[in-house]
Short mmCIF file of C-alpha atoms and ligand atoms in Angstrom, two decimals:
data_model
loop_
_atom_site.label_atom_id
_atom_site.label_comp_id
_atom_site.label_asym_id
_atom_site.label_seq_id
_atom_site.Cartn_x
_atom_site.Cartn_y
_atom_site.Cartn_z
CA MET A 45 55.00 6.57 -11.13
CA ALA A 46 51.84 8.30 -9.55
CA ASP A 47 50.65 11.45 -10.92
CA GLN A 48 50.78 13.56 -7.00
CA ARG A 49 49.16 16.90 -8.39
CA ASP A 50 45.90 15.94 -6.65
CA SER A 51 47.57 14.89 -3.33
CA ALA A 52 46.90 17.37 -0.49
CA GLY A 53 46.39 16.92 3.56
CA PRO A 54 42.80 16.00 4.96
CA GLU A 55 42.12 20.05 5.95
CA ALA A 56 42.01 20.12 1.68
CA ILE A 57 39.51 17.58 1.47
CA ASP A 58 36.26 18.63 0.73
CA SER A 59 32.95 16.98 -1.06
CA ALA A 60 33.93 17.98 -5.07
CA HIS A 61 37.66 16.65 -4.31
CA TYR A 62 36.39 13.62 -3.16
CA ARG A 63 33.52 12.92 -5.52
CA SER A 64 36.18 13.14 -8.02
CA VAL A 65 39.19 11.75 -6.90
CA LEU A 66 36.75 7.97 -5.62
CA GLY A 67 35.40 8.08 -9.20
CA HIS A 68 39.08 6.76 -11.07
CA PHE A 69 37.35 4.13 -9.74
CA ALA A 70 35.36 1.81 -12.23
CA THR A 71 32.65 -0.48 -10.55
CA GLY A 72 29.65 -2.23 -12.63
CA ILE A 73 26.17 -0.62 -11.50
CA THR A 74 23.90 -2.40 -9.70
CA ILE A 75 20.07 -2.01 -8.88
CA VAL A 76 19.20 -3.07 -5.25
CA THR A 77 15.42 -4.15 -5.34
CA ALA A 78 13.21 -5.91 -2.18
CA MET A 79 9.44 -6.92 -2.49
CA GLY A 80 8.24 -4.48 0.07
CA ASN A 81 5.01 -4.42 1.90
CA ASP A 82 3.27 -2.41 -0.37
CA GLY A 83 4.63 -3.38 -3.71
CA PRO A 84 8.43 -3.75 -5.09
CA VAL A 85 10.68 -1.08 -4.89
CA GLY A 86 14.81 -0.46 -5.66
CA PHE A 87 17.19 1.70 -6.41
CA THR A 88 20.25 2.31 -8.34
CA CYS A 89 23.31 1.01 -6.20
CA GLN A 90 26.69 1.69 -7.49
CA SER A 91 29.10 0.51 -3.32
CA PHE A 92 28.27 -2.88 -3.88
CA SER A 93 30.83 -5.47 -3.35
CA ALA A 94 31.67 -9.19 -2.40
CA LEU A 95 32.58 -9.30 1.30
CA SER A 96 33.15 -12.95 2.56
CA LEU A 97 32.70 -16.74 0.44
CA GLU A 98 32.72 -18.75 3.80
CA PRO A 99 29.98 -17.90 4.84
CA PRO A 100 28.54 -15.77 1.06
CA LEU A 101 28.20 -12.55 2.18
CA ILE A 102 27.96 -9.03 0.08
CA TRP A 103 28.58 -5.36 1.04
CA ILE A 104 26.55 -2.27 0.10
CA ALA A 105 26.10 0.70 1.16
CA PRO A 106 22.49 2.53 1.17
CA ALA A 107 21.95 6.80 1.08
CA THR A 108 20.59 7.58 4.55
CA SER A 109 19.15 9.95 2.65
CA SER A 110 17.64 7.11 0.28
CA SER A 111 13.29 6.95 0.36
CA THR A 112 13.70 2.91 -0.60
CA TRP A 113 16.27 2.03 1.32
CA PRO A 114 13.83 2.18 5.01
CA LEU A 115 11.48 -0.08 3.03
CA ILE A 116 13.81 -2.73 2.14
CA ALA A 117 15.26 -3.02 5.65
CA GLU A 118 11.75 -3.18 7.04
CA VAL A 119 11.40 -6.59 4.94
CA GLY A 120 14.95 -7.75 5.58
CA SER A 121 15.59 -9.21 2.11
CA PHE A 122 16.58 -7.99 -1.16
CA THR A 123 18.37 -8.64 -4.39
CA VAL A 124 21.74 -7.16 -6.17
CA ASN A 125 20.54 -7.19 -9.66
CA VAL A 126 23.56 -6.47 -11.85
CA LEU A 127 23.19 -4.48 -14.53
CA GLY A 128 23.98 -5.23 -18.45
CA ALA A 129 25.74 -2.96 -21.00
CA GLU A 130 21.87 -2.14 -22.92
CA GLN A 131 20.29 -0.96 -18.66
CA GLU A 132 21.73 2.79 -18.39
CA PRO A 133 18.31 4.04 -18.94
CA LEU A 134 17.07 1.37 -15.92
CA ALA A 135 20.00 2.30 -14.17
CA ARG A 136 18.96 6.54 -14.34
CA ALA A 137 15.22 5.50 -13.97
CA PHE A 138 15.82 3.55 -10.51
CA ALA A 139 18.00 6.37 -8.96
CA LYS A 140 15.07 8.71 -9.17
CA SER A 141 13.38 9.43 -6.16
CA GLY A 142 9.80 8.92 -5.69
CA ALA A 143 8.67 7.86 -9.29
CA ASP A 144 7.58 4.56 -10.50
CA LYS A 145 10.59 2.57 -10.73
CA PHE A 146 8.76 -0.85 -11.87
CA ALA A 147 6.58 0.44 -14.86
CA GLY A 148 7.16 -1.87 -17.46
CA VAL A 149 9.92 -3.26 -16.26
CA GLY A 150 9.66 -6.81 -15.97
CA TYR A 151 10.93 -9.14 -13.29
CA ASP A 152 10.37 -12.63 -11.37
CA LEU A 153 10.94 -13.19 -6.97
CA GLY A 154 14.13 -14.77 -6.00
CA VAL A 155 15.46 -17.09 -3.14
CA SER A 156 14.83 -13.69 -0.88
CA GLY A 157 11.45 -12.89 -2.20
CA ALA A 158 12.14 -9.99 -4.41
CA PRO A 159 12.64 -9.05 -7.38
CA ARG A 160 15.15 -10.64 -9.85
CA LEU A 161 14.69 -7.42 -12.78
CA HIS A 162 14.79 -9.16 -16.04
CA GLY A 163 17.99 -9.00 -18.27
CA THR A 164 19.80 -8.12 -15.74
CA LEU A 165 23.67 -9.62 -15.87
CA ALA A 166 23.28 -11.98 -12.59
CA GLN A 167 21.47 -11.29 -9.11
CA ILE A 168 22.48 -11.56 -5.72
CA ASP A 169 19.51 -12.78 -3.18
CA CYS A 170 20.21 -11.79 0.08
CA THR A 171 18.74 -11.27 3.58
CA LEU A 172 20.29 -8.48 5.70
CA SER A 173 22.72 -9.53 7.85
CA SER A 174 23.69 -5.83 9.23
CA ALA A 175 23.60 -2.36 8.88
CA ILE A 176 25.74 0.12 10.65
CA ALA A 177 25.38 3.75 10.59
CA ALA A 178 28.75 5.46 8.67
CA GLY A 179 28.91 8.82 7.85
CA ASP A 180 26.22 9.75 4.93
CA HIS A 181 25.40 6.22 4.45
CA PHE A 182 24.70 2.51 6.30
CA SER A 183 27.17 0.47 6.26
CA VAL A 184 25.05 -3.33 4.73
CA VAL A 185 26.52 -6.56 4.91
CA GLY A 186 23.80 -9.15 3.34
CA ALA A 187 24.05 -12.64 3.74
CA VAL A 188 23.51 -14.84 0.23
CA VAL A 189 20.30 -17.07 -0.15
CA GLY A 190 20.56 -17.00 -4.11
CA LEU A 191 22.35 -16.52 -7.09
CA ALA A 192 21.76 -16.48 -10.36
CA SER A 193 24.07 -15.08 -13.68
CA ALA A 194 24.05 -15.01 -17.45
CA HIS A 195 26.17 -13.80 -20.18
CA GLY A 196 26.35 -10.48 -21.54
CA ALA A 197 29.28 -7.73 -21.18
CA PRO A 198 28.74 -5.55 -17.95
CA LEU A 199 27.68 -1.35 -17.66
CA LEU A 200 30.32 0.53 -16.28
CA TYR A 201 30.62 3.49 -14.14
CA PHE A 202 33.85 5.66 -13.96
CA ARG A 203 34.15 9.12 -13.71
CA GLY A 204 30.67 10.43 -13.25
CA GLY A 205 29.89 8.79 -16.64
CA PHE A 206 28.48 4.98 -17.91
CA GLY A 207 30.76 2.88 -19.66
CA GLU A 208 30.85 -0.28 -21.36
CA PHE A 209 33.83 -2.56 -20.91
CA SER A 210 36.17 -3.84 -23.74
CA TYR A 211 39.46 -6.04 -23.69
C1 LIG B 25 25.45 5.48 -10.89
C2 LIG B 25 24.45 6.19 -9.79
C3 LIG B 25 25.08 5.55 -8.45
C4 LIG B 25 24.63 5.21 -6.99
N1 LIG B 25 24.58 4.40 -6.43
C5 LIG B 25 24.72 5.06 -5.48
C6 LIG B 25 25.05 3.88 -3.79
O1 LIG B 25 25.93 2.94 -4.06
N2 LIG B 25 23.88 4.26 -2.82
C7 LIG B 25 23.08 5.37 -2.69
O2 LIG B 25 22.69 5.17 -1.77
N3 LIG B 25 22.79 5.96 -3.69
C8 LIG B 25 23.03 5.40 -5.11
N4 LIG B 25 22.94 5.98 -5.86
C9 LIG B 25 21.60 7.27 -5.81
C10 LIG B 25 20.14 7.00 -5.58
O3 LIG B 25 19.44 5.81 -6.99
C11 LIG B 25 19.19 7.35 -5.70
O4 LIG B 25 19.86 8.57 -4.95
C12 LIG B 25 17.79 6.78 -4.79
O5 LIG B 25 17.03 5.58 -5.95
C13 LIG B 25 16.81 7.63 -4.95
O6 LIG B 25 15.80 6.92 -4.54
P1 LIG B 25 15.16 6.86 -2.92
O7 LIG B 25 14.63 8.03 -2.20
O8 LIG B 25 13.39 5.93 -3.90
O9 LIG B 25 16.29 6.12 -2.62
C14 LIG B 25 23.75 6.09 -7.23
C15 LIG B 25 23.06 6.71 -8.27
C16 LIG B 25 23.41 6.90 -9.76
C17 LIG B 25 22.88 7.22 -10.90
#
């Protein structure tokens, strides 16, 4: 039986409540990268999902406040890098606006021309298919043009904290 203590009408949904409840959905963590016109750019992104198999599409949700997303949208191609268990420092570094995020970070360029970060679990190269404003985020669909993966454990995010997967 589900715990009903947090159920409430729409009038009770404030930001803290929304974050708290939605935080119960455990996810992996990604860094979305692109080769911007002035060099590599990227940001940490939890809001990522597979979307369509035929044709292969993925979905991400960049905040309208992101200073990196417009640089990615400008070039129209990006890579979603899925982080491994040891890459929490990378997740934190790419979440800092204005920082030199690529200092000391190794990468190769993927099929879309965007950085595939070394040591990441999977890389999904995309071209930008659509971006629609949705509240304080954009609902972005990427057409998958390249794929790669490696063995390893994932970095997870649950209720505001990083963790590791175990069976
Ligand atoms: C665990 C975690 C998950 C995040 N998920 C997202 C996300 O899904 N979408 C988003 O726009 N920002 C997300 N962020 C915040 C961005 O990484 C951060 O606002 C951004 O990197 C700021 O830099 P920018 O101004 O260069 O974009 C997340 C941050 C962390 C630490």
